[in-house]
Short mmCIF file of C-alpha atoms in Angstrom, two decimals:
data_model
loop_
_atom_site.label_atom_id
_atom_site.label_comp_id
_atom_site.label_asym_id
_atom_site.label_seq_id
_atom_site.Cartn_x
_atom_site.Cartn_y
_atom_site.Cartn_z
CA TYR A 84 63.58 -14.10 -65.17
CA GLN A 85 65.05 -14.48 -61.68
CA ARG A 86 64.64 -10.77 -61.05
CA ARG A 87 61.00 -11.01 -62.10
CA VAL A 88 60.31 -14.02 -59.88
CA HIS A 89 62.16 -12.72 -56.84
CA GLY A 90 60.64 -9.30 -57.36
CA LYS A 91 57.20 -10.89 -57.25
CA GLN A 92 58.09 -12.79 -54.09
CA TRP A 93 59.32 -9.57 -52.51
CA TYR A 94 56.06 -7.86 -53.47
CA GLN A 95 54.00 -10.70 -51.97
CA ARG A 96 56.02 -10.56 -48.76
CA ARG A 97 55.50 -6.81 -48.60
CA VAL A 98 51.74 -7.03 -49.23
CA HIS A 99 51.07 -10.02 -46.99
CA GLY A 100 53.32 -8.61 -44.28
CA LYS A 101 51.25 -5.44 -44.33
CA GLN A 102 48.02 -7.44 -44.15
CA TRP A 103 49.41 -9.42 -41.21
CA TYR A 104 50.31 -6.17 -39.45
CA GLN A 105 46.83 -4.74 -40.05
CA ARG A 106 45.20 -7.92 -38.78
CA ARG A 107 47.42 -7.85 -35.71
CA VAL A 108 46.75 -4.20 -34.91
CA HIS A 109 43.14 -3.73 -35.99
CA GLY A 110 41.99 -7.30 -35.34
CA LYS A 111 42.35 -7.02 -31.58
CA GLN A 112 39.15 -7.04 -29.59
CA TRP A 113 40.29 -4.05 -27.60
CA TYR A 114 42.76 -1.23 -27.91
CA GLN A 115 43.91 1.46 -25.57
CA ARG A 116 43.54 5.16 -26.12
CA ARG A 117 44.29 7.87 -23.59
CA VAL A 118 41.50 10.42 -23.32
CA HIS A 119 42.17 13.51 -21.17
CA GLY A 120 45.07 11.73 -19.47
CA ALA A 121 42.94 8.80 -18.22
CA LEU A 122 42.50 5.35 -19.69
CA CYS A 123 38.86 4.74 -20.63
CA LEU A 124 37.86 1.10 -20.96
CA HIS A 125 34.46 0.02 -22.17
CA TYR A 126 33.07 -3.22 -23.38
CA ARG A 127 31.55 -3.76 -26.79
CA VAL A 128 28.36 -1.70 -26.77
CA HIS A 129 27.44 1.85 -27.72
CA PRO A 130 29.66 4.51 -26.06
CA GLN A 131 26.67 6.28 -24.45
CA GLN A 132 25.61 3.07 -22.71
CA THR A 133 29.03 2.07 -21.38
CA PRO A 134 30.19 2.88 -17.86
CA ASN A 135 33.59 4.44 -17.35
CA LEU A 136 36.03 1.89 -15.92
CA GLY A 137 39.06 4.15 -16.10
CA THR A 138 39.21 4.72 -12.35
CA CYS A 139 38.85 1.00 -11.65
CA THR A 140 41.74 -0.02 -13.88
CA ALA A 141 43.87 2.84 -12.61
CA ASN A 142 43.58 1.43 -9.08
CA LEU A 143 44.52 -2.06 -10.28
CA GLU A 144 47.95 -0.87 -11.37
CA MET A 145 48.75 0.47 -7.87
CA VAL A 146 49.24 -2.96 -6.22
CA THR A 147 52.83 -4.11 -5.87
CA PRO A 148 54.07 -7.57 -4.87
CA ALA A 149 55.26 -8.02 -1.29
CA ASN A 150 58.71 -9.30 -2.29
CA LYS A 151 59.85 -9.26 -5.89
CA VAL A 152 62.52 -11.85 -6.63
CA LYS A 153 64.55 -11.85 -9.83
CA ILE A 154 63.50 -14.77 -12.04
CA VAL A 155 66.39 -16.71 -13.55
CA LYS A 156 65.65 -19.21 -16.31
CA LYS A 157 68.34 -21.84 -16.75
CA ARG A 158 67.15 -22.57 -20.28
CA THR A 159 64.77 -20.55 -22.44
CA LEU A 160 64.88 -22.81 -25.51
CA ARG A 161 62.31 -25.54 -25.97
CA PHE A 162 63.27 -29.21 -25.83
CA ASN A 163 62.43 -30.53 -29.28
CA ARG A 164 61.75 -34.19 -29.94
CA HIS A 165 64.59 -36.15 -31.53
CA HIS A 166 64.26 -36.31 -35.35
CA SER A 167 61.29 -33.95 -35.33
CA ASP A 168 63.26 -31.82 -37.80
CA ARG A 169 63.72 -34.81 -40.10
CA TYR A 170 60.25 -36.36 -40.32
CA ASN A 171 56.96 -34.52 -40.76
CA GLY A 172 55.10 -37.16 -38.79
CA LEU A 173 57.05 -36.36 -35.62
CA LYS A 174 55.85 -33.20 -33.89
CA LYS A 175 58.17 -30.93 -31.94
CA SER A 176 56.66 -31.67 -28.52
CA TRP A 177 59.16 -33.55 -26.39
CA ARG A 178 59.01 -37.34 -26.13
CA LYS A 179 61.75 -39.34 -24.45
CA PRO A 180 63.61 -41.61 -26.90
CA LYS A 181 63.28 -45.30 -25.99
CA GLY A 182 65.40 -47.03 -28.63
CA ILE A 183 68.10 -49.48 -27.52
CA ASP A 184 70.69 -47.82 -29.79
CA ASN A 185 69.44 -44.23 -29.54
CA ALA A 186 72.31 -41.78 -29.23
CA VAL A 187 70.19 -39.11 -27.50
CA ARG A 188 69.03 -41.52 -24.80
CA ARG A 189 72.65 -42.61 -24.29
CA ARG A 190 73.70 -38.95 -24.08
CA PHE A 191 76.38 -39.03 -26.71
CA LYS A 192 78.42 -35.91 -27.30
CA GLY A 193 76.97 -33.63 -29.99
CA THR A 194 73.37 -34.84 -29.71
CA VAL A 195 70.36 -32.84 -28.51
CA VAL A 196 69.97 -32.50 -24.78
CA MET A 197 67.19 -34.16 -22.85
CA PRO A 198 65.20 -32.39 -20.13
CA ASN A 199 66.14 -33.37 -16.61
CA ILE A 200 65.66 -32.13 -13.09
CA GLY A 201 68.70 -29.86 -13.29
CA TYR A 202 66.84 -27.48 -15.63
CA GLY A 203 64.16 -26.88 -13.00
CA SER A 204 63.41 -23.36 -11.82
CA ASN A 205 64.23 -21.97 -8.40
CA LYS A 206 61.58 -22.99 -5.87
CA LYS A 207 61.13 -19.34 -4.83
CA THR A 208 60.33 -18.21 -8.39
CA ARG A 209 58.55 -21.29 -9.74
CA ASN A 210 55.18 -20.39 -11.35
CA LEU A 211 55.90 -16.74 -10.60
CA LEU A 212 54.74 -14.16 -13.13
CA PRO A 213 57.22 -11.54 -14.41
CA ASN A 214 55.39 -8.85 -12.41
CA GLY A 215 56.14 -10.67 -9.14
CA PHE A 216 52.68 -12.17 -8.47
CA TYR A 217 51.48 -15.75 -8.46
CA PRO A 218 48.48 -16.34 -10.76
CA PHE A 219 45.10 -17.20 -9.23
CA LEU A 220 42.29 -18.25 -11.58
CA VAL A 221 39.00 -16.45 -10.94
CA HIS A 222 35.66 -17.73 -12.21
CA ASN A 223 33.26 -15.76 -10.02
CA ARG A 224 33.03 -13.18 -7.25
CA ARG A 225 33.56 -15.77 -4.52
CA ASP A 226 36.94 -16.69 -6.01
CA LEU A 227 37.88 -13.03 -6.05
CA GLU A 228 37.00 -12.58 -2.36
CA VAL A 229 39.60 -15.22 -1.47
CA LEU A 230 42.34 -12.75 -2.45
CA LEU A 231 41.26 -10.17 0.12
CA MET A 232 44.15 -10.94 2.50
CA HIS A 233 46.55 -12.20 -0.20
CA ASN A 234 46.52 -9.33 -2.69
CA ARG A 235 50.28 -8.72 -2.28
CA LYS A 236 51.15 -12.30 -3.22
CA TYR A 237 48.52 -13.43 -5.76
CA ALA A 238 47.11 -11.71 -8.84
CA ALA A 239 43.71 -12.55 -10.26
CA VAL A 240 43.47 -14.10 -13.71
CA PHE A 241 39.97 -14.00 -15.17
CA ALA A 242 38.87 -17.28 -16.75
CA HIS A 243 38.38 -17.13 -20.51
CA SER A 244 34.75 -18.21 -20.16
CA LEU A 245 33.77 -14.99 -18.34
CA SER A 246 31.62 -12.60 -20.34
CA SER A 247 32.46 -8.93 -20.71
CA LYS A 248 29.52 -8.01 -18.47
CA LYS A 249 30.79 -10.24 -15.64
CA ARG A 250 34.32 -8.95 -16.15
CA GLU A 251 33.11 -5.39 -15.64
CA THR A 252 31.56 -6.17 -12.24
CA LEU A 253 34.56 -8.23 -11.17
CA LEU A 254 36.92 -5.42 -12.17
CA LYS A 255 35.06 -2.99 -9.94
CA ARG A 256 35.18 -5.45 -7.05
CA ALA A 257 38.90 -6.08 -7.64
CA ALA A 258 39.52 -2.33 -7.45
CA GLN A 259 37.73 -2.22 -4.10
CA LEU A 260 39.78 -5.14 -2.79
CA ASN A 261 42.98 -3.66 -4.28
CA VAL A 262 43.68 -6.87 -6.19
CA HIS A 263 45.84 -6.84 -9.31
CA VAL A 264 44.17 -8.37 -12.38
CA VAL A 265 46.55 -9.76 -15.00
CA ASN A 266 44.14 -9.81 -17.94
CA ALA A 267 42.03 -6.82 -16.92
CA HIS A 268 41.70 -5.59 -20.52
CA ALA A 269 40.58 -8.88 -22.08
CA LYS A 270 37.18 -8.75 -23.83
CA LEU A 271 37.05 -5.04 -23.14
CA ARG A 272 37.41 -2.31 -25.67
CA ALA A 273 38.59 1.27 -25.31
CA VAL A 274 36.43 3.86 -27.05
CA GLU A 275 36.79 7.58 -27.15
CA THR A 276 33.95 9.35 -25.33
CA LYS A 277 32.97 12.97 -25.73
#
C-alpha cells in the first residue's frame, strides 16, 4: 500500500514538475533565438510587420560602467518575523517584537537575530545593480534624455506600464545615446525571420 501511495506521489511530482517546467519555458512573453549570428527581437505582431531591433540591442550591451566595485552582502538571508513559523496568522515579513518579556527583543542567546544598522551595505555599493550600474526608472523619452551624460553610471529601467510599441522607440533612442537598458527584452518577443 505504501509503495502504491508513494509511487502515485512520485508520479504526480514528475507530471506536475514537467508542467511547471513547460509553463516556465513556454509561458514567457519573449524568448531569444540566434538567427544568422545576430539576436532578432520583435514585439508581438506578425513577423513581416516587425522591424529588426537586433542592431539596437547589440549596441546596448556595449556600455560598461565607469568603475565596477565588488558588491559584498553582509547577510543574504531574510529576517523573518518571530513566531512566523509557528502561527499561520503571522506572515514572514519582519516586524519588531514589542513584548515586555520577549526573548528576541532582549537579544537572548539562541534566538533569531533582529535587523540593525550593522547589516547595512557599503555606501559605495548601496542600490548598485550586479552589472555595476545604478537603476534609473524611465517612463518616457524625456527621462531617457537625462542619461545622455550619465550613461556610464546609470542604466535605464523601463517602467512596467510602457507598451511594447513605446519600448521599441525608446530602445532605438537608447542605442543612439549608448545607454544600457536593464529590461530591454521585456514585452518583446524573438521570432525567426526568413
